[in-house]
Amino acid sequence: MLIACRSFHVFDLHVAHFDHAWREESLEEAISLQDFVSGFSIPFHSERAEDIASNKSSNLEEKARKARFDFFQRVYQKTGAQALILAHQKEDQAETVLKRIFEGSGILSISGMLLESFYEGMRVWRPLLGVSRRDLELYNEKQMRKPFQDRTNKDLKFLRPRMREEIFPVLEKSFGKRVSHNLYKMSEEVSLLKRSLERKLNSLLEESLVGGALGNYLPLKEVGLEDEFEKQELVRLFFRRNQVVVSFEVLKRAVVLADQGVSNKELDASHGTLLIDRGSLFWLRFSSFEG
């Protein structure tokens, strides 16, 4: 599709392929892909993992995802790319939304994957989020191209295949065949809400955030927000701006303590100290237990 787009818009295109080495045939597929790409005189970047598949940890999928994105980021930086383009589609989005609902994620996380996002400074585009898997299959059929079939996509030891093969069929039997479509539609509406709210709150954060050599602080009481949800999301943005990782319970407690005007209250946070003092949130770039 991107090759076809170059008939209308001039842009450089690179292909990056990460082989997780989970399947015997994956090396042969990587070679075939390289031959295909070379036929269009497009630079091809590849890397093969040797140890992920042998890892028996329960978070194997997440480790594989991190290895893949770390490779993409190296290629991104090496080539000075504008964006990493991924092919996630409509059913992928529905699976993401349902997974986040079951995991108890915040309401705005139900927006799922975004058309444009960032991964550690790398711009990521997902232009096919609104396109169904069936439409993509039809497109390939018309182009007389047969995609590689990754058999791990049906391996039920992984969560995503279990969702496709077990959970969604049960939901569709109970609620009808439009479950995926409805979850995708929900993600679109929440995405609109999220963008609107974040525009407003990012503007407030820029106006209110005070930075210094030791860290940052947010005078939450002085911001003037009355809505509890908006206050909570502003604090979440404050944490995200400082790359502070906290639980949802700590997030809620920070808002409550700021509202109560408590003095010098420390909360658990990553790589630093989070203090609540008389309606303000302070994040310091060192631990209070360090010298």
mmCIF file of C-alpha atoms in Angstrom:
data_model
loop_
_atom_site.group_PDB
_atom_site.id
_atom_site.type_symbol
_atom_site.label_atom_id
_atom_site.label_comp_id
_atom_site.label_asym_id
_atom_site.label_seq_id
_atom_site.Cartn_x
_atom_site.Cartn_y
_atom_site.Cartn_z
ATOM 1 C CA MET A 1 0.000 0.000 0.000
ATOM 2 C CA LEU A 2 2.854 2.385 0.857
ATOM 3 C CA ILE A 3 4.556 1.570 -2.435
ATOM 4 C CA ALA A 4 1.303 2.442 -4.224
ATOM 5 C CA CYS A 5 1.113 5.721 -2.267
ATOM 6 C CA ARG A 6 4.477 6.746 -3.685
ATOM 7 C CA SER A 7 2.770 7.192 -7.062
ATOM 8 C CA PHE A 8 1.015 10.224 -5.537
ATOM 9 C CA HIS A 9 3.412 11.431 -2.832
ATOM 10 C CA VAL A 10 7.196 11.355 -2.937
ATOM 11 C CA PHE A 11 8.731 9.972 0.246
ATOM 12 C CA ASP A 12 11.563 7.672 1.290
ATOM 13 C CA LEU A 13 10.510 4.254 2.505
ATOM 14 C CA HIS A 14 12.479 1.713 4.539
ATOM 15 C CA VAL A 15 11.299 -1.732 5.636
ATOM 16 C CA ALA A 16 12.266 -3.016 9.082
ATOM 17 C CA HIS A 17 11.647 -6.669 9.943
ATOM 18 C CA PHE A 18 12.230 -8.245 13.344
ATOM 19 C CA ASP A 19 12.389 -12.055 13.413
ATOM 20 C CA HIS A 20 11.488 -13.363 16.876
ATOM 21 C CA ALA A 21 12.836 -16.818 15.862
ATOM 22 C CA TRP A 22 9.848 -18.572 17.419
ATOM 23 C CA ARG A 23 9.135 -20.619 14.290
ATOM 24 C CA GLU A 24 11.419 -22.739 12.095
ATOM 25 C CA GLU A 25 10.069 -21.097 8.941
ATOM 26 C CA SER A 26 10.596 -17.510 10.141
ATOM 27 C CA LEU A 27 14.169 -17.273 8.816
ATOM 28 C CA GLU A 28 13.062 -18.362 5.342
ATOM 29 C CA GLU A 29 10.223 -15.817 5.483
ATOM 30 C CA ALA A 30 12.673 -13.034 6.372
ATOM 31 C CA ILE A 31 14.818 -13.935 3.355
ATOM 32 C CA SER A 32 11.739 -13.993 1.083
ATOM 33 C CA LEU A 33 10.649 -10.622 2.416
ATOM 34 C CA GLN A 34 14.080 -9.154 1.783
ATOM 35 C CA ASP A 35 14.008 -10.424 -1.820
ATOM 36 C CA PHE A 36 10.547 -8.926 -2.315
ATOM 37 C CA VAL A 37 11.544 -5.529 -0.906
ATOM 38 C CA SER A 38 14.796 -5.462 -2.880
ATOM 39 C CA GLY A 39 12.738 -5.780 -6.062
ATOM 40 C CA PHE A 40 11.434 -2.275 -5.364
ATOM 41 C CA SER A 41 14.899 -0.902 -4.505
ATOM 42 C CA ILE A 42 13.766 -0.214 -0.923
ATOM 43 C CA PRO A 43 16.331 -0.417 1.927
ATOM 44 C CA PHE A 44 15.703 -3.449 4.139
ATOM 45 C CA HIS A 45 16.690 -3.669 7.812
ATOM 46 C CA SER A 46 16.383 -6.914 9.745
ATOM 47 C CA GLU A 47 17.360 -8.445 13.048
ATOM 48 C CA ARG A 48 16.863 -11.928 14.462
ATOM 49 C CA ALA A 49 16.348 -12.647 18.159
ATOM 50 C CA GLU A 50 18.046 -15.726 19.503
ATOM 51 C CA ASP A 51 16.970 -15.951 23.119
ATOM 52 C CA ILE A 52 13.386 -14.646 23.485
ATOM 53 C CA ALA A 53 11.706 -17.938 22.556
ATOM 54 C CA SER A 54 13.791 -19.879 25.098
ATOM 55 C CA ASN A 55 12.638 -17.547 27.860
ATOM 56 C CA LYS A 56 9.980 -19.317 29.934
ATOM 57 C CA SER A 57 8.707 -16.243 31.795
ATOM 58 C CA SER A 58 4.990 -15.455 31.854
ATOM 59 C CA ASN A 59 5.471 -12.075 30.168
ATOM 60 C CA LEU A 60 7.034 -13.513 27.014
ATOM 61 C CA GLU A 61 4.771 -11.476 24.720
ATOM 62 C CA GLU A 62 5.750 -8.203 26.403
ATOM 63 C CA LYS A 63 9.464 -9.059 26.238
ATOM 64 C CA ALA A 64 9.095 -9.838 22.532
ATOM 65 C CA ARG A 65 7.247 -6.570 21.947
ATOM 66 C CA LYS A 66 9.980 -4.588 23.727
ATOM 67 C CA ALA A 67 12.734 -6.301 21.711
ATOM 68 C CA ARG A 68 10.842 -5.553 18.483
ATOM 69 C CA PHE A 69 10.248 -1.892 19.317
ATOM 70 C CA ASP A 70 13.825 -1.401 20.499
ATOM 71 C CA PHE A 71 14.971 -2.655 17.090
ATOM 72 C CA PHE A 72 12.497 -0.368 15.316
ATOM 73 C CA GLN A 73 13.772 2.557 17.357
ATOM 74 C CA ARG A 74 17.388 1.857 16.372
ATOM 75 C CA VAL A 75 16.394 1.835 12.694
ATOM 76 C CA TYR A 76 14.264 4.960 13.244
ATOM 77 C CA GLN A 77 17.213 6.863 14.687
ATOM 78 C CA LYS A 78 19.724 5.522 12.178
ATOM 79 C CA THR A 79 17.598 6.556 9.175
ATOM 80 C CA GLY A 80 16.284 9.828 10.649
ATOM 81 C CA ALA A 81 12.761 8.581 9.985
ATOM 82 C CA GLN A 82 9.629 10.698 10.252
ATOM 83 C CA ALA A 83 7.533 7.855 11.666
ATOM 84 C CA LEU A 84 7.280 4.127 12.239
ATOM 85 C CA ILE A 85 4.235 2.827 10.334
ATOM 86 C CA LEU A 86 2.485 -0.284 11.688
ATOM 87 C CA ALA A 87 -0.373 -2.319 10.231
ATOM 88 C CA HIS A 88 -2.663 -2.775 13.246
ATOM 89 C CA GLN A 89 -6.263 -3.023 12.038
ATOM 90 C CA LYS A 90 -9.822 -2.913 13.322
ATOM 91 C CA GLU A 91 -9.920 -6.294 15.060
ATOM 92 C CA ASP A 92 -6.553 -5.600 16.713
ATOM 93 C CA GLN A 93 -8.082 -2.437 18.148
ATOM 94 C CA ALA A 94 -11.155 -4.318 19.415
ATOM 95 C CA GLU A 95 -8.902 -6.849 21.159
ATOM 96 C CA THR A 96 -6.881 -4.052 22.766
ATOM 97 C CA VAL A 97 -10.019 -2.310 24.060
ATOM 98 C CA LEU A 98 -11.489 -5.521 25.522
ATOM 99 C CA LYS A 99 -8.154 -6.456 27.118
ATOM 100 C CA ARG A 100 -7.904 -3.048 28.801
ATOM 101 C CA ILE A 101 -11.489 -3.261 30.074
ATOM 102 C CA PHE A 102 -10.813 -6.670 31.641
ATOM 103 C CA GLU A 103 -7.515 -5.435 33.119
ATOM 104 C CA GLY A 104 -9.285 -2.548 34.866
ATOM 105 C CA SER A 105 -7.533 0.232 32.947
ATOM 106 C CA GLY A 106 -8.644 3.839 33.330
ATOM 107 C CA ILE A 107 -11.612 4.960 31.244
ATOM 108 C CA LEU A 108 -9.486 6.985 28.809
ATOM 109 C CA SER A 109 -7.281 3.933 28.141
ATOM 110 C CA ILE A 110 -10.275 2.369 26.410
ATOM 111 C CA SER A 111 -9.384 4.614 23.481
ATOM 112 C CA GLY A 112 -7.012 1.756 22.656
ATOM 113 C CA MET A 113 -4.230 2.294 20.161
ATOM 114 C CA LEU A 114 -4.063 5.718 18.523
ATOM 115 C CA LEU A 115 -3.634 6.626 14.870
ATOM 116 C CA GLU A 116 -0.606 8.606 16.016
ATOM 117 C CA SER A 117 1.344 7.992 19.205
ATOM 118 C CA PHE A 118 4.891 8.011 20.545
ATOM 119 C CA TYR A 119 7.137 5.277 21.900
ATOM 120 C CA GLU A 120 10.074 6.741 23.854
ATOM 121 C CA GLY A 121 10.284 9.685 21.470
ATOM 122 C CA MET A 122 9.603 7.644 18.303
ATOM 123 C CA ARG A 123 6.544 8.740 16.321
ATOM 124 C CA VAL A 124 4.243 5.801 15.509
ATOM 125 C CA TRP A 125 1.495 5.835 12.862
ATOM 126 C CA ARG A 126 -1.256 3.207 12.519
ATOM 127 C CA PRO A 127 -3.181 4.243 9.366
ATOM 128 C CA LEU A 128 -5.135 0.957 9.062
ATOM 129 C CA LEU A 129 -6.878 1.027 12.471
ATOM 130 C CA GLY A 130 -10.278 1.580 10.846
ATOM 131 C CA VAL A 131 -9.831 -1.166 8.225
ATOM 132 C CA SER A 132 -11.165 -4.669 8.877
ATOM 133 C CA ARG A 133 -9.032 -7.780 8.603
ATOM 134 C CA ARG A 134 -11.356 -9.082 5.885
ATOM 135 C CA ASP A 135 -10.862 -5.967 3.744
ATOM 136 C CA LEU A 136 -7.097 -6.400 4.026
ATOM 137 C CA GLU A 137 -7.416 -10.043 2.995
ATOM 138 C CA LEU A 138 -9.472 -9.015 -0.034
ATOM 139 C CA TYR A 139 -6.872 -6.392 -0.949
ATOM 140 C CA ASN A 140 -4.126 -9.022 -0.882
ATOM 141 C CA GLU A 141 -6.247 -11.380 -2.969
ATOM 142 C CA LYS A 142 -6.775 -8.685 -5.615
ATOM 143 C CA GLN A 143 -3.030 -7.997 -5.636
ATOM 144 C CA MET A 144 -2.490 -11.777 -5.994
ATOM 145 C CA ARG A 145 -0.233 -11.796 -2.952
ATOM 146 C CA LYS A 146 -0.398 -14.458 -0.279
ATOM 147 C CA PRO A 147 0.699 -13.211 3.162
ATOM 148 C CA PHE A 148 2.825 -15.281 5.512
ATOM 149 C CA GLN A 149 0.693 -17.018 8.133
ATOM 150 C CA ASP A 150 2.240 -16.865 11.591
ATOM 151 C CA ARG A 151 1.059 -20.018 13.362
ATOM 152 C CA THR A 152 1.785 -18.498 16.771
ATOM 153 C CA ASN A 153 -1.307 -16.327 16.097
ATOM 154 C CA LYS A 154 -3.305 -19.478 16.897
ATOM 155 C CA ASP A 155 -1.162 -20.659 19.824
ATOM 156 C CA LEU A 156 -3.519 -20.557 22.821
ATOM 157 C CA LYS A 157 -0.719 -20.174 25.349
ATOM 158 C CA PHE A 158 -0.687 -16.511 24.298
ATOM 159 C CA LEU A 159 -3.453 -14.109 25.311
ATOM 160 C CA ARG A 160 -4.207 -12.558 21.901
ATOM 161 C CA PRO A 161 -4.847 -15.939 20.189
ATOM 162 C CA ARG A 162 -7.056 -16.996 23.119
ATOM 163 C CA MET A 163 -9.076 -13.821 22.647
ATOM 164 C CA ARG A 164 -9.482 -14.493 18.899
ATOM 165 C CA GLU A 165 -10.146 -18.223 19.132
ATOM 166 C CA GLU A 166 -12.102 -18.477 22.391
ATOM 167 C CA ILE A 167 -13.301 -15.196 23.932
ATOM 168 C CA PHE A 168 -14.581 -13.307 20.873
ATOM 169 C CA PRO A 169 -16.491 -16.319 19.437
ATOM 170 C CA VAL A 170 -18.339 -16.682 22.770
ATOM 171 C CA LEU A 171 -19.123 -12.954 22.891
ATOM 172 C CA GLU A 172 -20.315 -12.951 19.271
ATOM 173 C CA LYS A 173 -22.544 -15.948 19.934
ATOM 174 C CA SER A 174 -24.108 -14.129 22.885
ATOM 175 C CA PHE A 175 -24.222 -10.544 21.585
ATOM 176 C CA GLY A 176 -24.026 -10.822 17.808
ATOM 177 C CA LYS A 177 -21.355 -10.574 15.153
ATOM 178 C CA ARG A 178 -20.789 -6.825 15.621
ATOM 179 C CA VAL A 179 -18.905 -7.112 18.911
ATOM 180 C CA SER A 180 -15.577 -6.144 17.312
ATOM 181 C CA HIS A 181 -17.192 -3.267 15.447
ATOM 182 C CA ASN A 182 -18.886 -1.961 18.604
ATOM 183 C CA LEU A 183 -15.665 -2.120 20.611
ATOM 184 C CA TYR A 184 -13.890 -0.248 17.824
ATOM 185 C CA LYS A 185 -16.665 2.367 17.771
ATOM 186 C CA MET A 186 -16.288 2.781 21.537
ATOM 187 C CA SER A 187 -12.555 3.331 21.101
ATOM 188 C CA GLU A 188 -13.234 6.089 18.543
ATOM 189 C CA GLU A 189 -15.610 7.948 20.868
ATOM 190 C CA VAL A 190 -13.288 7.663 23.873
ATOM 191 C CA SER A 191 -10.414 8.788 21.657
ATOM 192 C CA LEU A 192 -12.307 11.976 20.773
ATOM 193 C CA LEU A 193 -13.021 12.605 24.454
ATOM 194 C CA LYS A 194 -9.393 11.927 25.368
ATOM 195 C CA ARG A 195 -7.998 14.312 22.749
ATOM 196 C CA SER A 196 -10.418 17.064 23.769
ATOM 197 C CA LEU A 197 -9.669 16.664 27.478
ATOM 198 C CA GLU A 198 -5.912 16.395 26.988
ATOM 199 C CA ARG A 199 -5.835 19.576 24.872
ATOM 200 C CA LYS A 200 -7.500 21.460 27.698
ATOM 201 C CA LEU A 201 -5.417 19.883 30.471
ATOM 202 C CA ASN A 202 -2.090 20.125 28.639
ATOM 203 C CA SER A 203 -2.726 23.844 28.241
ATOM 204 C CA LEU A 204 -3.451 24.137 31.975
ATOM 205 C CA LEU A 205 -0.362 22.121 32.802
ATOM 206 C CA GLU A 206 1.846 24.367 30.667
ATOM 207 C CA GLU A 207 0.461 27.424 32.459
ATOM 208 C CA SER A 208 0.671 25.962 35.959
ATOM 209 C CA LEU A 209 3.717 23.688 36.039
ATOM 210 C CA VAL A 210 6.740 25.147 37.827
ATOM 211 C CA GLY A 211 10.122 23.570 37.139
ATOM 212 C CA GLY A 212 13.459 23.767 38.887
ATOM 213 C CA ALA A 213 16.841 22.095 39.168
ATOM 214 C CA LEU A 214 15.581 19.537 41.674
ATOM 215 C CA GLY A 215 12.241 18.719 40.061
ATOM 216 C CA ASN A 216 8.784 20.116 39.298
ATOM 217 C CA TYR A 217 5.685 21.069 41.203
ATOM 218 C CA LEU A 218 2.042 21.549 40.306
ATOM 219 C CA PRO A 219 -0.079 23.932 42.445
ATOM 220 C CA LEU A 220 -3.208 21.848 41.931
ATOM 221 C CA LYS A 221 -5.475 23.922 44.185
ATOM 222 C CA GLU A 222 -4.615 27.091 42.308
ATOM 223 C CA VAL A 223 -5.473 25.631 38.894
ATOM 224 C CA GLY A 224 -9.178 26.121 39.567
ATOM 225 C CA LEU A 225 -10.530 22.756 38.383
ATOM 226 C CA GLU A 226 -13.764 21.737 40.104
ATOM 227 C CA ASP A 227 -14.397 18.458 38.283
ATOM 228 C CA GLU A 228 -12.810 15.518 40.133
ATOM 229 C CA PHE A 229 -12.154 13.541 36.967
ATOM 230 C CA GLU A 230 -10.395 16.490 35.313
ATOM 231 C CA LYS A 231 -8.238 16.982 38.407
ATOM 232 C CA GLN A 232 -7.301 13.319 38.383
ATOM 233 C CA GLU A 233 -6.364 13.424 34.690
ATOM 234 C CA LEU A 234 -4.327 16.600 35.188
ATOM 235 C CA VAL A 235 -2.341 14.858 37.912
ATOM 236 C CA ARG A 236 -1.920 11.834 35.613
ATOM 237 C CA LEU A 237 -0.478 14.163 32.939
ATOM 238 C CA PHE A 238 1.814 15.705 35.573
ATOM 239 C CA PHE A 239 3.105 12.226 36.418
ATOM 240 C CA ARG A 240 3.504 11.336 32.757
ATOM 241 C CA ARG A 241 5.394 14.572 32.072
ATOM 242 C CA ASN A 242 7.874 13.602 34.797
ATOM 243 C CA GLN A 243 7.923 9.923 33.738
ATOM 244 C CA VAL A 244 6.660 8.979 37.185
ATOM 245 C CA VAL A 245 5.048 5.549 37.484
ATOM 246 C CA VAL A 246 2.356 5.244 40.171
ATOM 247 C CA SER A 247 -0.612 2.947 40.755
ATOM 248 C CA PHE A 248 -4.189 4.108 40.199
ATOM 249 C CA GLU A 249 -4.681 4.084 43.990
ATOM 250 C CA VAL A 250 -1.707 6.437 44.474
ATOM 251 C CA LEU A 251 -3.054 8.691 41.714
ATOM 252 C CA LYS A 252 -6.442 9.000 43.442
ATOM 253 C CA ARG A 253 -4.833 9.474 46.855
ATOM 254 C CA ALA A 254 -2.628 12.287 45.538
ATOM 255 C CA VAL A 255 -5.725 14.191 44.365
ATOM 256 C CA VAL A 256 -7.572 13.626 47.651
ATOM 257 C CA LEU A 257 -4.613 14.723 49.778
ATOM 258 C CA ALA A 258 -4.075 17.819 47.639
ATOM 259 C CA ASP A 259 -7.769 18.717 48.041
ATOM 260 C CA GLN A 260 -7.477 18.264 51.808
ATOM 261 C CA GLY A 261 -4.446 20.562 51.953
ATOM 262 C CA VAL A 262 -2.304 18.136 53.961
ATOM 263 C CA SER A 263 1.324 19.082 54.643
ATOM 264 C CA ASN A 264 4.492 17.216 53.678
ATOM 265 C CA LYS A 265 2.915 13.861 52.755
ATOM 266 C CA GLU A 266 5.150 11.485 50.772
ATOM 267 C CA LEU A 267 3.700 8.881 48.386
ATOM 268 C CA ASP A 268 5.275 5.928 46.580
ATOM 269 C CA ALA A 269 6.647 6.792 43.136
ATOM 270 C CA SER A 270 9.355 5.618 40.756
ATOM 271 C CA HIS A 271 12.900 7.067 40.569
ATOM 272 C CA GLY A 272 12.206 10.063 42.778
ATOM 273 C CA THR A 273 10.126 11.479 45.608
ATOM 274 C CA LEU A 274 6.482 12.525 45.322
ATOM 275 C CA LEU A 275 5.321 14.996 47.985
ATOM 276 C CA ILE A 276 1.877 16.489 48.592
ATOM 277 C CA ASP A 277 2.017 19.771 50.455
ATOM 278 C CA ARG A 278 -0.832 22.270 50.998
ATOM 279 C CA GLY A 279 -2.578 21.635 47.701
ATOM 280 C CA SER A 280 0.547 21.261 45.568
ATOM 281 C CA LEU A 281 2.275 18.209 44.117
ATOM 282 C CA PHE A 282 6.070 18.100 44.190
ATOM 283 C CA TRP A 283 8.157 15.575 42.287
ATOM 284 C CA LEU A 284 11.843 15.616 43.276
ATOM 285 C CA ARG A 285 14.509 13.898 41.184
ATOM 286 C CA PHE A 286 16.011 12.100 44.142
ATOM 287 C CA SER A 287 14.823 9.891 46.969
ATOM 288 C CA SER A 288 14.278 11.418 50.374
ATOM 289 C CA PHE A 289 16.374 8.575 51.749
ATOM 290 C CA GLU A 290 19.432 9.530 49.689
ATOM 291 C CA GLY A 291 22.169 11.774 51.064
#
